[in-house]
Coordinates of C-alpha atoms in Angstrom, one line a residue:
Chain X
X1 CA -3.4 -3.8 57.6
X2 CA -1.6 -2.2 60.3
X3 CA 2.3 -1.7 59.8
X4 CA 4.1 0.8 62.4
X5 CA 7.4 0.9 60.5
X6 CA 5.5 2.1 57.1
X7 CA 5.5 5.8 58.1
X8 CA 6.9 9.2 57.4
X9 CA 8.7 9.5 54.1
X10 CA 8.3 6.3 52.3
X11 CA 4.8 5.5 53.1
X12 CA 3.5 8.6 51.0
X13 CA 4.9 6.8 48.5
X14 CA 2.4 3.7 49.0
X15 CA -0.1 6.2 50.1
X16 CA -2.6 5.6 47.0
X17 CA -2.6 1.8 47.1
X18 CA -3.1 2.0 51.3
X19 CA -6.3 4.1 50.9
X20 CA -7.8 1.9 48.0
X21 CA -7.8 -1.0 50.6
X22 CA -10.5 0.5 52.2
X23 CA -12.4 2.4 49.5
X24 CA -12.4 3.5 45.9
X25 CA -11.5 6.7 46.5
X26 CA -9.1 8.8 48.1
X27 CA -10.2 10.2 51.9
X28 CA -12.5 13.2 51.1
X29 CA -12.4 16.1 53.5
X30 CA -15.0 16.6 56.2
X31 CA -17.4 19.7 55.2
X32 CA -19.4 21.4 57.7
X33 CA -22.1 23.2 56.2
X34 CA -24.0 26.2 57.9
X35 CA -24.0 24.2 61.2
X36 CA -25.9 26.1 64.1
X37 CA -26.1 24.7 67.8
X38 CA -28.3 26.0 70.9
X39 CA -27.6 25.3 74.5
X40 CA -31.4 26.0 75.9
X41 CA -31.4 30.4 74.9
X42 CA -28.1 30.3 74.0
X43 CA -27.1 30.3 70.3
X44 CA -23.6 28.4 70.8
X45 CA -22.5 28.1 67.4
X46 CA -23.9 30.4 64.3
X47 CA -23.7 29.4 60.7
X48 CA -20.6 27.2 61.0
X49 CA -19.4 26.4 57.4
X50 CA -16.2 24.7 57.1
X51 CA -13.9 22.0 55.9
X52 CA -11.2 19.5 57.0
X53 CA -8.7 18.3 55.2
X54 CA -7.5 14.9 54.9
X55 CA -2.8 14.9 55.3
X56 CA -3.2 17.6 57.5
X57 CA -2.7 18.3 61.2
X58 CA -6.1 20.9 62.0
X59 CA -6.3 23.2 65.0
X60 CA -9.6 24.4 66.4
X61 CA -8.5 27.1 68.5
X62 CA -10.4 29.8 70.5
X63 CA -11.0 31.8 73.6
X64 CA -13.0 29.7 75.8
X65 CA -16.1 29.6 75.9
X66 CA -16.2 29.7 72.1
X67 CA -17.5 26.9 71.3
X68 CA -14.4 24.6 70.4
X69 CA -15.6 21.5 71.8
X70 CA -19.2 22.0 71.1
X71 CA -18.4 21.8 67.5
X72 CA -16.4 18.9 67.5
X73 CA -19.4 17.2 69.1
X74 CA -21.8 18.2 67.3
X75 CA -19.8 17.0 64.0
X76 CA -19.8 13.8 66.1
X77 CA -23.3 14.2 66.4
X78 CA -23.3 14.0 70.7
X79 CA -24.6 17.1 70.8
X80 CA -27.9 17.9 68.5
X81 CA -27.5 20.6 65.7
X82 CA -30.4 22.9 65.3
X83 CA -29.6 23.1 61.7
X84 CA -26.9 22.5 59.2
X85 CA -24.8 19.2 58.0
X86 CA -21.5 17.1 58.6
X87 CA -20.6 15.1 55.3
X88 CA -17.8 13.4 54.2
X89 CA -17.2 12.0 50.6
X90 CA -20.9 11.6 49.1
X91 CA -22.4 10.4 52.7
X92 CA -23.0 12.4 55.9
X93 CA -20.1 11.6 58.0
X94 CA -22.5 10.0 60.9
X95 CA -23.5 7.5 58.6
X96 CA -20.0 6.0 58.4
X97 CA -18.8 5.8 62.0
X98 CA -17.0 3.0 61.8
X99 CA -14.1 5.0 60.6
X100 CA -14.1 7.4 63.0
X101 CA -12.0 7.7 66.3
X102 CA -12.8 10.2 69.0
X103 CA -10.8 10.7 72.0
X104 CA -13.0 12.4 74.2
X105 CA -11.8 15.1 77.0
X106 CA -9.3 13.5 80.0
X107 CA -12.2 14.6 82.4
X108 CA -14.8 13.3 81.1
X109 CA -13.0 9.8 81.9
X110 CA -13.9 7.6 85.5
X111 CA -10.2 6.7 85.7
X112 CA -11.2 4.4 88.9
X113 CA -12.9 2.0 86.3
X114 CA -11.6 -0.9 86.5
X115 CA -10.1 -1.6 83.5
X116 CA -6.4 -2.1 82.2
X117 CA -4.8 -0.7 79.7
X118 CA -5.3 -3.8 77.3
X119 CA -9.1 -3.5 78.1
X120 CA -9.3 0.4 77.0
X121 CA -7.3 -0.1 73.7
X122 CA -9.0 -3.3 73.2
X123 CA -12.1 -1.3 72.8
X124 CA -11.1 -0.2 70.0
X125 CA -11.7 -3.7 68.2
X126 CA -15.0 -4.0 69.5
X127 CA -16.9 -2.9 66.1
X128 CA -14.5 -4.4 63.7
X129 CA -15.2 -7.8 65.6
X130 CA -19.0 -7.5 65.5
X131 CA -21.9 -8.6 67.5
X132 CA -21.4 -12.1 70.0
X133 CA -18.0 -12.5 68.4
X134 CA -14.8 -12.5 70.9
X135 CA -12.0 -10.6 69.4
X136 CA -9.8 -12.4 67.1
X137 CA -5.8 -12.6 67.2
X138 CA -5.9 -9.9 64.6
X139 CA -7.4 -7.7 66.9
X140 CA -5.3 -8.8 69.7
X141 CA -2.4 -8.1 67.1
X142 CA -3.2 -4.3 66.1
X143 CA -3.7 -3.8 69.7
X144 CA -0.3 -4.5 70.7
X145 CA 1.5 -2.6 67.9
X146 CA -0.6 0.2 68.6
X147 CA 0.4 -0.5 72.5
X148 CA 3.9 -0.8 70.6
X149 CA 3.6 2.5 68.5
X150 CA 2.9 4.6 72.0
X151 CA 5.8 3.2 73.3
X152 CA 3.2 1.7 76.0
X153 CA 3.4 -1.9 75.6
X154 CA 5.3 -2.8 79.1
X155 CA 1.8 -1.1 80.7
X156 CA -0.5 -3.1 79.3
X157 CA -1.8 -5.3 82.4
X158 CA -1.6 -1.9 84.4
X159 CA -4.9 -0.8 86.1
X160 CA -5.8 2.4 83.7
X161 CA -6.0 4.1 87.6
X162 CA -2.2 3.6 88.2
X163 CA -1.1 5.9 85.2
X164 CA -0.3 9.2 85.1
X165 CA -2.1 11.5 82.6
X166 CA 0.5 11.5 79.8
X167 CA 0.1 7.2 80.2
X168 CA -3.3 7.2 80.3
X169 CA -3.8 9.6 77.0
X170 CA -1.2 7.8 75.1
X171 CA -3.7 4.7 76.2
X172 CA -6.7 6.3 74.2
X173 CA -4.5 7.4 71.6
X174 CA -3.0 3.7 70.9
X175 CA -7.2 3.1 71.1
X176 CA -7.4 5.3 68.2
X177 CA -4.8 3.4 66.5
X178 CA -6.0 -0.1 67.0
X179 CA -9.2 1.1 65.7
X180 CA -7.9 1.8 62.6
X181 CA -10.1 4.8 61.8
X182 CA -9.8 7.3 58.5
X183 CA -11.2 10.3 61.0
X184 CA -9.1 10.8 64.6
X185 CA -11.1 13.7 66.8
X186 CA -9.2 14.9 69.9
X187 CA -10.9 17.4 72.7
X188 CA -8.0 19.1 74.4
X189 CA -5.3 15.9 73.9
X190 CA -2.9 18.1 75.6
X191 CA -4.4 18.6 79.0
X192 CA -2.6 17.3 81.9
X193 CA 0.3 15.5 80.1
X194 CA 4.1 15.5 79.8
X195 CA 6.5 16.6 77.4
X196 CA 7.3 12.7 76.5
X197 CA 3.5 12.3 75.4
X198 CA 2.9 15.6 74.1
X199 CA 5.9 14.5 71.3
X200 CA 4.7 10.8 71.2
X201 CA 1.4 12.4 70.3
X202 CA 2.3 14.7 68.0
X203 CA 4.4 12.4 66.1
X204 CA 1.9 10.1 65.6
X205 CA -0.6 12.2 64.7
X206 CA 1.7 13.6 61.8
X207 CA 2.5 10.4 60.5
X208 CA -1.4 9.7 60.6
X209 CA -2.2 12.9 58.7
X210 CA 0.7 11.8 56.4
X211 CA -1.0 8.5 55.1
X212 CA -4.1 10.9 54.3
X213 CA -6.1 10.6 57.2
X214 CA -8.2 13.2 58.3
X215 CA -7.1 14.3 61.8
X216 CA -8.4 17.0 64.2
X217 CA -8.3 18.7 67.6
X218 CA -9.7 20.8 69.9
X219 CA -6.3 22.7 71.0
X220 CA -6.5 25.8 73.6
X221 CA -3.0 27.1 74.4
X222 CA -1.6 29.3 71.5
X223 CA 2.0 28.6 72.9
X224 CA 4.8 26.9 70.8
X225 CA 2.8 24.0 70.7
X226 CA 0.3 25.5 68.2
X227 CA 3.1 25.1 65.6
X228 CA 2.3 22.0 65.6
X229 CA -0.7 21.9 63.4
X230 CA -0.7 22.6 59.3
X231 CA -4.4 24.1 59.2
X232 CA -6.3 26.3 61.9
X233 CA -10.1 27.0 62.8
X234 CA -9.9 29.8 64.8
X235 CA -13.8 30.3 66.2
X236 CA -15.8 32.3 68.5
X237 CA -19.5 31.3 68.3
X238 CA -18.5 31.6 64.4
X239 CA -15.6 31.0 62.3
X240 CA -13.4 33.7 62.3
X241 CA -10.8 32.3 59.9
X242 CA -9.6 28.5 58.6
X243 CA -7.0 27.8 57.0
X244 CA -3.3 27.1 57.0
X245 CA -2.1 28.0 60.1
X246 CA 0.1 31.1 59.9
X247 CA -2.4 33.0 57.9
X248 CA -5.3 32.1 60.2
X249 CA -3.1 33.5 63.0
X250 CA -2.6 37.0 61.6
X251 CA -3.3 39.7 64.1
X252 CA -6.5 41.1 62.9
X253 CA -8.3 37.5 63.1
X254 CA -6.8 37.1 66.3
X255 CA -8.3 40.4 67.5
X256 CA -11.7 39.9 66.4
X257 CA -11.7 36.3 68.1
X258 CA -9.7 37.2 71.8
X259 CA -10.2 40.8 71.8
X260 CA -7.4 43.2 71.4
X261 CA -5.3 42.6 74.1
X262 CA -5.0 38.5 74.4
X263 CA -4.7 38.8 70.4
X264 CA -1.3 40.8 70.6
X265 CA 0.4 39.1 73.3
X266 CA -0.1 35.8 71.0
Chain C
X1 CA -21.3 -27.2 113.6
X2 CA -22.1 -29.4 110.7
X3 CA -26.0 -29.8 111.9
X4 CA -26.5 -26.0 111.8
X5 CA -26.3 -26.6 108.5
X6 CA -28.4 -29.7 107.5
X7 CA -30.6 -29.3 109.9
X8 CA -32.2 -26.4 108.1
X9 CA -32.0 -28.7 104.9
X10 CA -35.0 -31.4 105.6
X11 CA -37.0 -28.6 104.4
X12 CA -38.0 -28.2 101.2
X13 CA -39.2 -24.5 101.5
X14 CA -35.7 -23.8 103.0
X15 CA -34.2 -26.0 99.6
X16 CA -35.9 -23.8 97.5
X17 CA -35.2 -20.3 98.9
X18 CA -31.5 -21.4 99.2
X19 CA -31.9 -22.2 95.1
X20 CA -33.3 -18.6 94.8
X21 CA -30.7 -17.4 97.2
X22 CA -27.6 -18.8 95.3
X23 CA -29.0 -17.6 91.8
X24 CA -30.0 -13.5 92.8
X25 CA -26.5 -13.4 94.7
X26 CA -25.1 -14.3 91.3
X27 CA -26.8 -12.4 89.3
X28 CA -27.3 -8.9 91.6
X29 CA -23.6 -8.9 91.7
X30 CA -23.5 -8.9 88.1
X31 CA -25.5 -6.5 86.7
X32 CA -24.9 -4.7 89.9
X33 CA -21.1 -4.2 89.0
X34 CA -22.5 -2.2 85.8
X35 CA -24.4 0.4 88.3
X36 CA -21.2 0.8 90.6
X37 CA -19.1 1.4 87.8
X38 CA -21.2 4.2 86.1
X39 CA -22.1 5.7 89.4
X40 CA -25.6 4.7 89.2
X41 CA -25.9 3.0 92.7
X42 CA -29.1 5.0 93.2
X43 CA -30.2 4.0 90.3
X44 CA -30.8 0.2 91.7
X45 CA -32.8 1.6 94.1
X46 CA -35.1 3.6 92.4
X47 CA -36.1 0.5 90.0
X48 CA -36.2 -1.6 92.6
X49 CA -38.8 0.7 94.4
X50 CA -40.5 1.1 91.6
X51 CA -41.4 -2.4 91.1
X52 CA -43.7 -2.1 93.7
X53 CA -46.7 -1.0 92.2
X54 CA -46.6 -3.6 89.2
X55 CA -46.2 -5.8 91.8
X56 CA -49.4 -5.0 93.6
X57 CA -51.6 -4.5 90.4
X58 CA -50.4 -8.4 88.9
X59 CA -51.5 -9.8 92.2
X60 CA -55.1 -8.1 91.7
X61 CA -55.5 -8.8 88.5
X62 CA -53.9 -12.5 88.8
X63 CA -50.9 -12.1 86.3
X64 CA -47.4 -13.6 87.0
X65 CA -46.0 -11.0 89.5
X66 CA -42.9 -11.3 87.7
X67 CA -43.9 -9.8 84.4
X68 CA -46.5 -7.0 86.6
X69 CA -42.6 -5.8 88.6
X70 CA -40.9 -6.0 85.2
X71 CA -42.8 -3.8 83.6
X72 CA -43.2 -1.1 86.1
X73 CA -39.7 -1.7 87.1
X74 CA -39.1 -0.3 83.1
X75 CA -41.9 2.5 83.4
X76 CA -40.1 3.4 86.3
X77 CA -36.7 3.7 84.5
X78 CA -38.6 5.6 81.4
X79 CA -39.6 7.9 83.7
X80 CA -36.7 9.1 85.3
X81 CA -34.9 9.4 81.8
X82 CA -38.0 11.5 80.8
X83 CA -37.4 14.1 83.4
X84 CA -33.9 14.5 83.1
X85 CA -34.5 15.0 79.1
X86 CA -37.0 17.3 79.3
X87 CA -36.3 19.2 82.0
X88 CA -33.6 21.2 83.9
X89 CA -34.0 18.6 86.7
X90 CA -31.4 16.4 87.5
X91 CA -30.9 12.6 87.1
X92 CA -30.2 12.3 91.1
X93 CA -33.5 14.4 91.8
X94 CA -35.2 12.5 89.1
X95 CA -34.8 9.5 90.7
X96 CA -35.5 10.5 93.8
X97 CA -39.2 11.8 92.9
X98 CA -39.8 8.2 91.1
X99 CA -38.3 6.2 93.4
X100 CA -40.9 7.7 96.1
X101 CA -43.4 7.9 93.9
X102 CA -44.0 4.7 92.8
X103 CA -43.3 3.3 96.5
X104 CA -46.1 5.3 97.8
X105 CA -48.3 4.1 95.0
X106 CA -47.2 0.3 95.8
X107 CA -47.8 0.7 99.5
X108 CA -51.0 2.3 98.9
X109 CA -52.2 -0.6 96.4
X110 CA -50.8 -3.4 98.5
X111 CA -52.9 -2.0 101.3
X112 CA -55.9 -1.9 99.6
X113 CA -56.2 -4.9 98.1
X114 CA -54.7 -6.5 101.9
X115 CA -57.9 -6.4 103.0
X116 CA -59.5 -9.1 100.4
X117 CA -56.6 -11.2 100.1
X118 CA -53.8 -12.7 102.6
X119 CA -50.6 -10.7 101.6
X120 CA -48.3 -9.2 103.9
X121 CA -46.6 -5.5 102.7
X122 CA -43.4 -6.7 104.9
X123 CA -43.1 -10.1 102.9
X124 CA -42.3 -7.6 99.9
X125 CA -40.3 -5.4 101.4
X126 CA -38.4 -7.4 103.4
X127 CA -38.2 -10.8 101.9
X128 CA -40.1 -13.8 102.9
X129 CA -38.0 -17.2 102.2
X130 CA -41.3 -19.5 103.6
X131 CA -43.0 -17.8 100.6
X132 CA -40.8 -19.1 97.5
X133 CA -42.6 -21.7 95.7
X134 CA -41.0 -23.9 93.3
X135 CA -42.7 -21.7 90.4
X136 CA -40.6 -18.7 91.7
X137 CA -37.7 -21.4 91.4
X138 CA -38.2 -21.9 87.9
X139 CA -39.0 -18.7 87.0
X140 CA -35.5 -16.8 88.9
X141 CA -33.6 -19.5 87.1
X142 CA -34.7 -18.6 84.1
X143 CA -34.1 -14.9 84.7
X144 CA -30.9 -15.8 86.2
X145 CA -30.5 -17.7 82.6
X146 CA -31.1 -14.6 80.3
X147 CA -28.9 -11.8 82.7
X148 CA -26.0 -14.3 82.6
X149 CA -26.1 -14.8 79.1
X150 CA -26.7 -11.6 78.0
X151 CA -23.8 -9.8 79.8
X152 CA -21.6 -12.6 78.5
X153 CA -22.3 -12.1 75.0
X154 CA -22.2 -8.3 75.5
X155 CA -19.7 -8.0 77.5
X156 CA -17.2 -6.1 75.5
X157 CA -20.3 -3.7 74.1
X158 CA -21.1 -3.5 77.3
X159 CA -17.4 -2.5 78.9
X160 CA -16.8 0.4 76.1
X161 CA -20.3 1.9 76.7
X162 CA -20.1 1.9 80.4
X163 CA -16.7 3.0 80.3
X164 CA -16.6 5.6 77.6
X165 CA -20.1 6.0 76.0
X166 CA -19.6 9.0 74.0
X167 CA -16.4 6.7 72.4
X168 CA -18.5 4.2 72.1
X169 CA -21.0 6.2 70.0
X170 CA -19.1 7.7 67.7
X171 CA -17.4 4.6 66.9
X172 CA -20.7 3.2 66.0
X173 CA -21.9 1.5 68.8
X174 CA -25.8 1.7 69.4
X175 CA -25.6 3.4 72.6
X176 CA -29.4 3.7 73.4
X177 CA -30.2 0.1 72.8
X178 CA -27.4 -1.2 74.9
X179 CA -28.8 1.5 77.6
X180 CA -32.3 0.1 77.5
X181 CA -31.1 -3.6 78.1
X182 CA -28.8 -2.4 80.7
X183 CA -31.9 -1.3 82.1
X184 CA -33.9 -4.1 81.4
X185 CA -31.5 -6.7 82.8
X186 CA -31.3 -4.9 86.3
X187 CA -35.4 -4.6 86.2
X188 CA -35.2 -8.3 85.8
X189 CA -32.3 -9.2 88.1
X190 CA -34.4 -6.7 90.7
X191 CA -37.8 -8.4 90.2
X192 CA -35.8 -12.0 90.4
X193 CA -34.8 -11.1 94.3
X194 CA -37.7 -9.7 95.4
X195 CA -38.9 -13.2 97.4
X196 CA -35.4 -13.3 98.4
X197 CA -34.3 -9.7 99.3
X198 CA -37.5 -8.0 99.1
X199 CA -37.7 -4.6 97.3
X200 CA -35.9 -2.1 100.4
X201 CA -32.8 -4.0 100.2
X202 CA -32.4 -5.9 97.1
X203 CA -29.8 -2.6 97.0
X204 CA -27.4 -4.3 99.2
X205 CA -27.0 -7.4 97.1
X206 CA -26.6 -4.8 93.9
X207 CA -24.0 -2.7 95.3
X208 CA -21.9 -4.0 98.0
X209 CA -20.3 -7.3 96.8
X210 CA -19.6 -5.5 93.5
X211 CA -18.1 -2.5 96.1
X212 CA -16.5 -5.7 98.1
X213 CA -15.1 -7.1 95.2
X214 CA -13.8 -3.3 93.4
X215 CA -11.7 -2.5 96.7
X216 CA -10.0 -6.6 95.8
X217 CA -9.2 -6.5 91.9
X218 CA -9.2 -4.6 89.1
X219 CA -10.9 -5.2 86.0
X220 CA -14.6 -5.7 85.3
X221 CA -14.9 -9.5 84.8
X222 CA -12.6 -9.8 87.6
X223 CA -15.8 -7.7 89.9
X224 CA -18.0 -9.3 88.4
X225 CA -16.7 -12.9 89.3
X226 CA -15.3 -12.4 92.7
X227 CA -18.3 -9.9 93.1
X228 CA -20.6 -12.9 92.7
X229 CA -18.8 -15.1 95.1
X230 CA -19.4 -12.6 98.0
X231 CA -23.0 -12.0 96.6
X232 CA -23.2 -16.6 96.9
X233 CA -22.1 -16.3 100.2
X234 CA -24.0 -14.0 101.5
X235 CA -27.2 -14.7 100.8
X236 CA -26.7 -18.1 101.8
X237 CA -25.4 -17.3 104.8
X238 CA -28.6 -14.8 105.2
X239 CA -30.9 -17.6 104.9
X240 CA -29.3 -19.5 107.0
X241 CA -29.3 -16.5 109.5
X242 CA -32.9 -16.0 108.8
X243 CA -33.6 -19.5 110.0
X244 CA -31.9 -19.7 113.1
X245 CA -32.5 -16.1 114.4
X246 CA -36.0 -16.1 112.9
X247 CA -35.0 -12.6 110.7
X248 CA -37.0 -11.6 107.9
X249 CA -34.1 -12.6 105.0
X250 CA -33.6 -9.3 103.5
X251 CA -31.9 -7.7 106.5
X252 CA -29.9 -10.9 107.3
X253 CA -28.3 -11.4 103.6
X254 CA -27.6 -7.2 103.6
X255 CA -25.8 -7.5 107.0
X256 CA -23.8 -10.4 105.9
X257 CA -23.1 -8.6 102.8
X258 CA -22.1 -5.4 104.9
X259 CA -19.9 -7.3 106.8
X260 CA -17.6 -8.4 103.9
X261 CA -17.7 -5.0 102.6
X262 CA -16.1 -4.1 106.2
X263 CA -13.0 -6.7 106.1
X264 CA -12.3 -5.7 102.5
X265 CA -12.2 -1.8 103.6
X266 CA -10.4 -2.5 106.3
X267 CA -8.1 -5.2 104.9
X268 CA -7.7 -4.6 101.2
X269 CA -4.3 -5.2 100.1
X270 CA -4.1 -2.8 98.3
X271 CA -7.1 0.0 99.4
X272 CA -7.6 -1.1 102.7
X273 CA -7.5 1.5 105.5
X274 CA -5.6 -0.6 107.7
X275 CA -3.1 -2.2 105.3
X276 CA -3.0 -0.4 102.4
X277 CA 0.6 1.4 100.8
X278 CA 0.6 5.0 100.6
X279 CA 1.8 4.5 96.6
X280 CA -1.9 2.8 95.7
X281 CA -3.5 6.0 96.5
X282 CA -3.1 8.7 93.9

């Protein structure tokens, strides 16, 4: 069930009927529970207790080296947790990955792969299809809306190498999309792109945190753009505040997470 | 012209390496293409020296030499993911301490047991076409059988995990498994053109038509099919040079191989150094 023009306003209004398509209940937020992750000596995140709502837009933002992307791996469960737990609803969240979407960091990506565009948001179907099965022509179908929805459907037959970095994140983001996930994870979406994608991809992502999905990303500029998200985890090895945004971003939290002077001129 | 070529053909041992030869360009090319695309070229080469000793022991102890390289092919690949896990060590340096390992051992055995029986250390390392029998025809075509089915059926697991694996693993996909049978299909495909190839430079016939083939088109299947027609062709053309020039068939199918690699640098429409447009390079 995939429908691009059922978004913004009207869709909250079939919001309740959507969700019990794919389960009983409503989305349930993603609580992190006195989560602690080492790097050899190094204790990288301490006691990291926390919760994500589903309809929102969530920020983790930090200083680098905080430990921003280490958390949203380990929720992901690509990095190994010393201690602690990710669940969602009544399950862990690892046990129901088939509604999760990641899109990992740009440079973590071979973009000399060669692969299209079609190929990278196709592999987004490749679950949903299962095991020795080709992809059927509703995969093929979400595919091109979500190719559709990123306003990147002329590129599909383009060599993912030939795009420029706003192309090629909109690519993994219409992956996302074709996927179909309740969860999205983004490390750094920003990085490297152009104002066209950055609004492409913040539009989208508000109209998925409208139909009640759970949506989150690694962020790491504090400019205009951080207005962008509803709820903020702002960390430094530990949570330092969460929350809606505006309160999280008080001075004082800000202070203890950057140090004094990066917290005032933000 | 013509007779160059049938000539050669009265022969049934040159009938059956040119079987062999057909089916390890086919499949090297293959299950090569995965290596070159997650920068694992080196990777070929440490299984395929690490066959070595397998090799040596399943002669000893009279066991099908094909299941003795498998295995140790594997141990070899265990190995090297052992170190990298449990150490600081690197997956380069890792595989550079196994691959030379296990070569040394395999010399060493093959040595050894030389003395009792008549086995030739080049005929491994090098190839020997006058030694395929029709057994080792039967028993590449089955290999060749498994690899080609296997990557066709997961072929789009295969794409997502060599392309994004941490995407692939959150979205479910088990990522270990489909490592391990990467790993297992190359450790066959290796062990498949050892009579062919021999063990020092099955590498060429993993890498460079896959390389050949990258610098031509540009999606996977697309490397993997065109990769497989250079692979073909050069291995026949090896054996064919191996004949006439009285080569050991190994070097002859890796310098035909290194010869199309040369045109499509030079000449790729679209990366070549000579013809390429300054807009393909970013």
């Amino acid at each position: 069930m995939f429908m691009p023009s059922l978004q913004s306003s009207p869709a909250r209004a079939f919001q309740p009927a959507r969700i019990a398509t794919h389960s009983t209940e409503a989305i349930a937020p993603i609580r992190v529970s006195h989560l602690d992750v080492f790097y050899r000596d190094l204790h990288a995140l301490e006691d990291i207790s926390v919760a994500v709502k589903p309809g929102k837009l969530t920020g983790i933002v930090g200083p680098n080296g905080a430990g921003k992307s280490t958390l949203m791996k380990a929720m992901l469960g690509l990095i190994p947790a010393a201690q602690g737990e990710v669940s969602w609803g009544r399950e862990s969240l690892l046990a129901q990955r088939e509604r999760l979407a990641y899109l990992p960091q740009r440079a973590q990506i071979d973009w000399r792969y060669p692969a299209t565009a079609w190929d990278v948001v196709m592999m987004g179907r490749v679950r949903k299809s299962g095991w020795l099965r080709k992809f059927s022509s509703t995969s093929k179908h979400a595919a091109k809306a979500a190719l559709k929805r990123v306003g990147m459907e002329e590129f599909a037959y383009r060599p993912i190498g030939q795009l420029s970095g706003g192309q090629q994140q909109r690519i993994f983001l219409a992956r996302a999309l074709a996927q179909e996930a309740d969860v999205l994870f983004l490390d750094e979406p920003l990085t490297g792109v152009d104002k066209k994608t950055e609004a492409v991809l913040f539009d989208i992502l508000h109209e998925l945190a409208d139909e009640g999905k759970v949506v989150l990303a690694v962020h790491h500029d504090l400019g205009p753009t951080i207005k962008n998200f509803d709820e903020v985890i702002l960390l430094n090895r530990e949570v330092i505040s969460s929350g809606v945004r505006d309160e999280v971003l008080q001075s004082e939290f800000m202070q203890r997470a950057y140090g004094g002077w990066v917290g005032a001129a933000a | 012209m013509i007779n160059l070529l049938i000539e050669p053909l009265q022969f049934e041992f040159m009938q059956r390496s040119l079987i062999v030869a057909i089916l390890v360009g086919l499949i090297c090319a293959v299950v090569g293409s995965y290596l070159l695309v997650q920068r694992l070229a080196l990777l070929g080469d440490a299984i395929s020296h690490s066959v070595l000793p397998g090799l040596a022991i399943a002669y000893w102890a009279g066991i099908n030499l094909f299941v003795g390289a498998f295995l140790s092919g594997m141990l070899g690949t265990t190995i090297i993911a052992w170190i990298r896990t449990k150490s600081p060590i690197k997956e380069d340096a890792a595989m550079g301490i196994v691959l030379s390992t296990f070569f040394a051992a395999g010399v060493t055995l093959i040595t050894l047991i030389q003395k009792d029986n008549k086995i030739d250390l080049n005929h491994f390392l090098f190839g020997n076409i006058l030694g395929v029998t029709w057994g080792d025809v039967r028993d590449t075509a089955i290999i060749a059988i498994i690899v080609t089915l296997v990557v066709r059926l997961l072929y789009k697991e295969l794409l997502f995990y060599t392309f994004d694996p941490e995407g692939a693993q959150v979205a479910g996909l088990p990522v270990n498994a489909l490592n391990f049978g990467l790993m297992s299909l190359i450790s066959l495909t290796v062990v498949a053109s050892l009579k062919a190839v021999g063990v020092v430079l099955v590498l060429a016939l993993l890498i460079t038509p896959g390389a050949t083939a990258y610098l031509l088109v540009n999606r996977l299947n697309q490397v993997m099919a065109l990769g497989a027609g250079i692979g073909i062709l050069s291995s026949i053309s090896g054996m064919y040079l191996s004949y006439w020039v009285n080569l050991p068939s190994g070097p002859a199918i890796a310098l035909v191989a290194s010869g199309f690699f040369t045109l499509a640098f030079l000449f790729s429409p679209q990366y070549g150094l000579l013809t390429q447009r300054r807009s393909a390079l970013r």
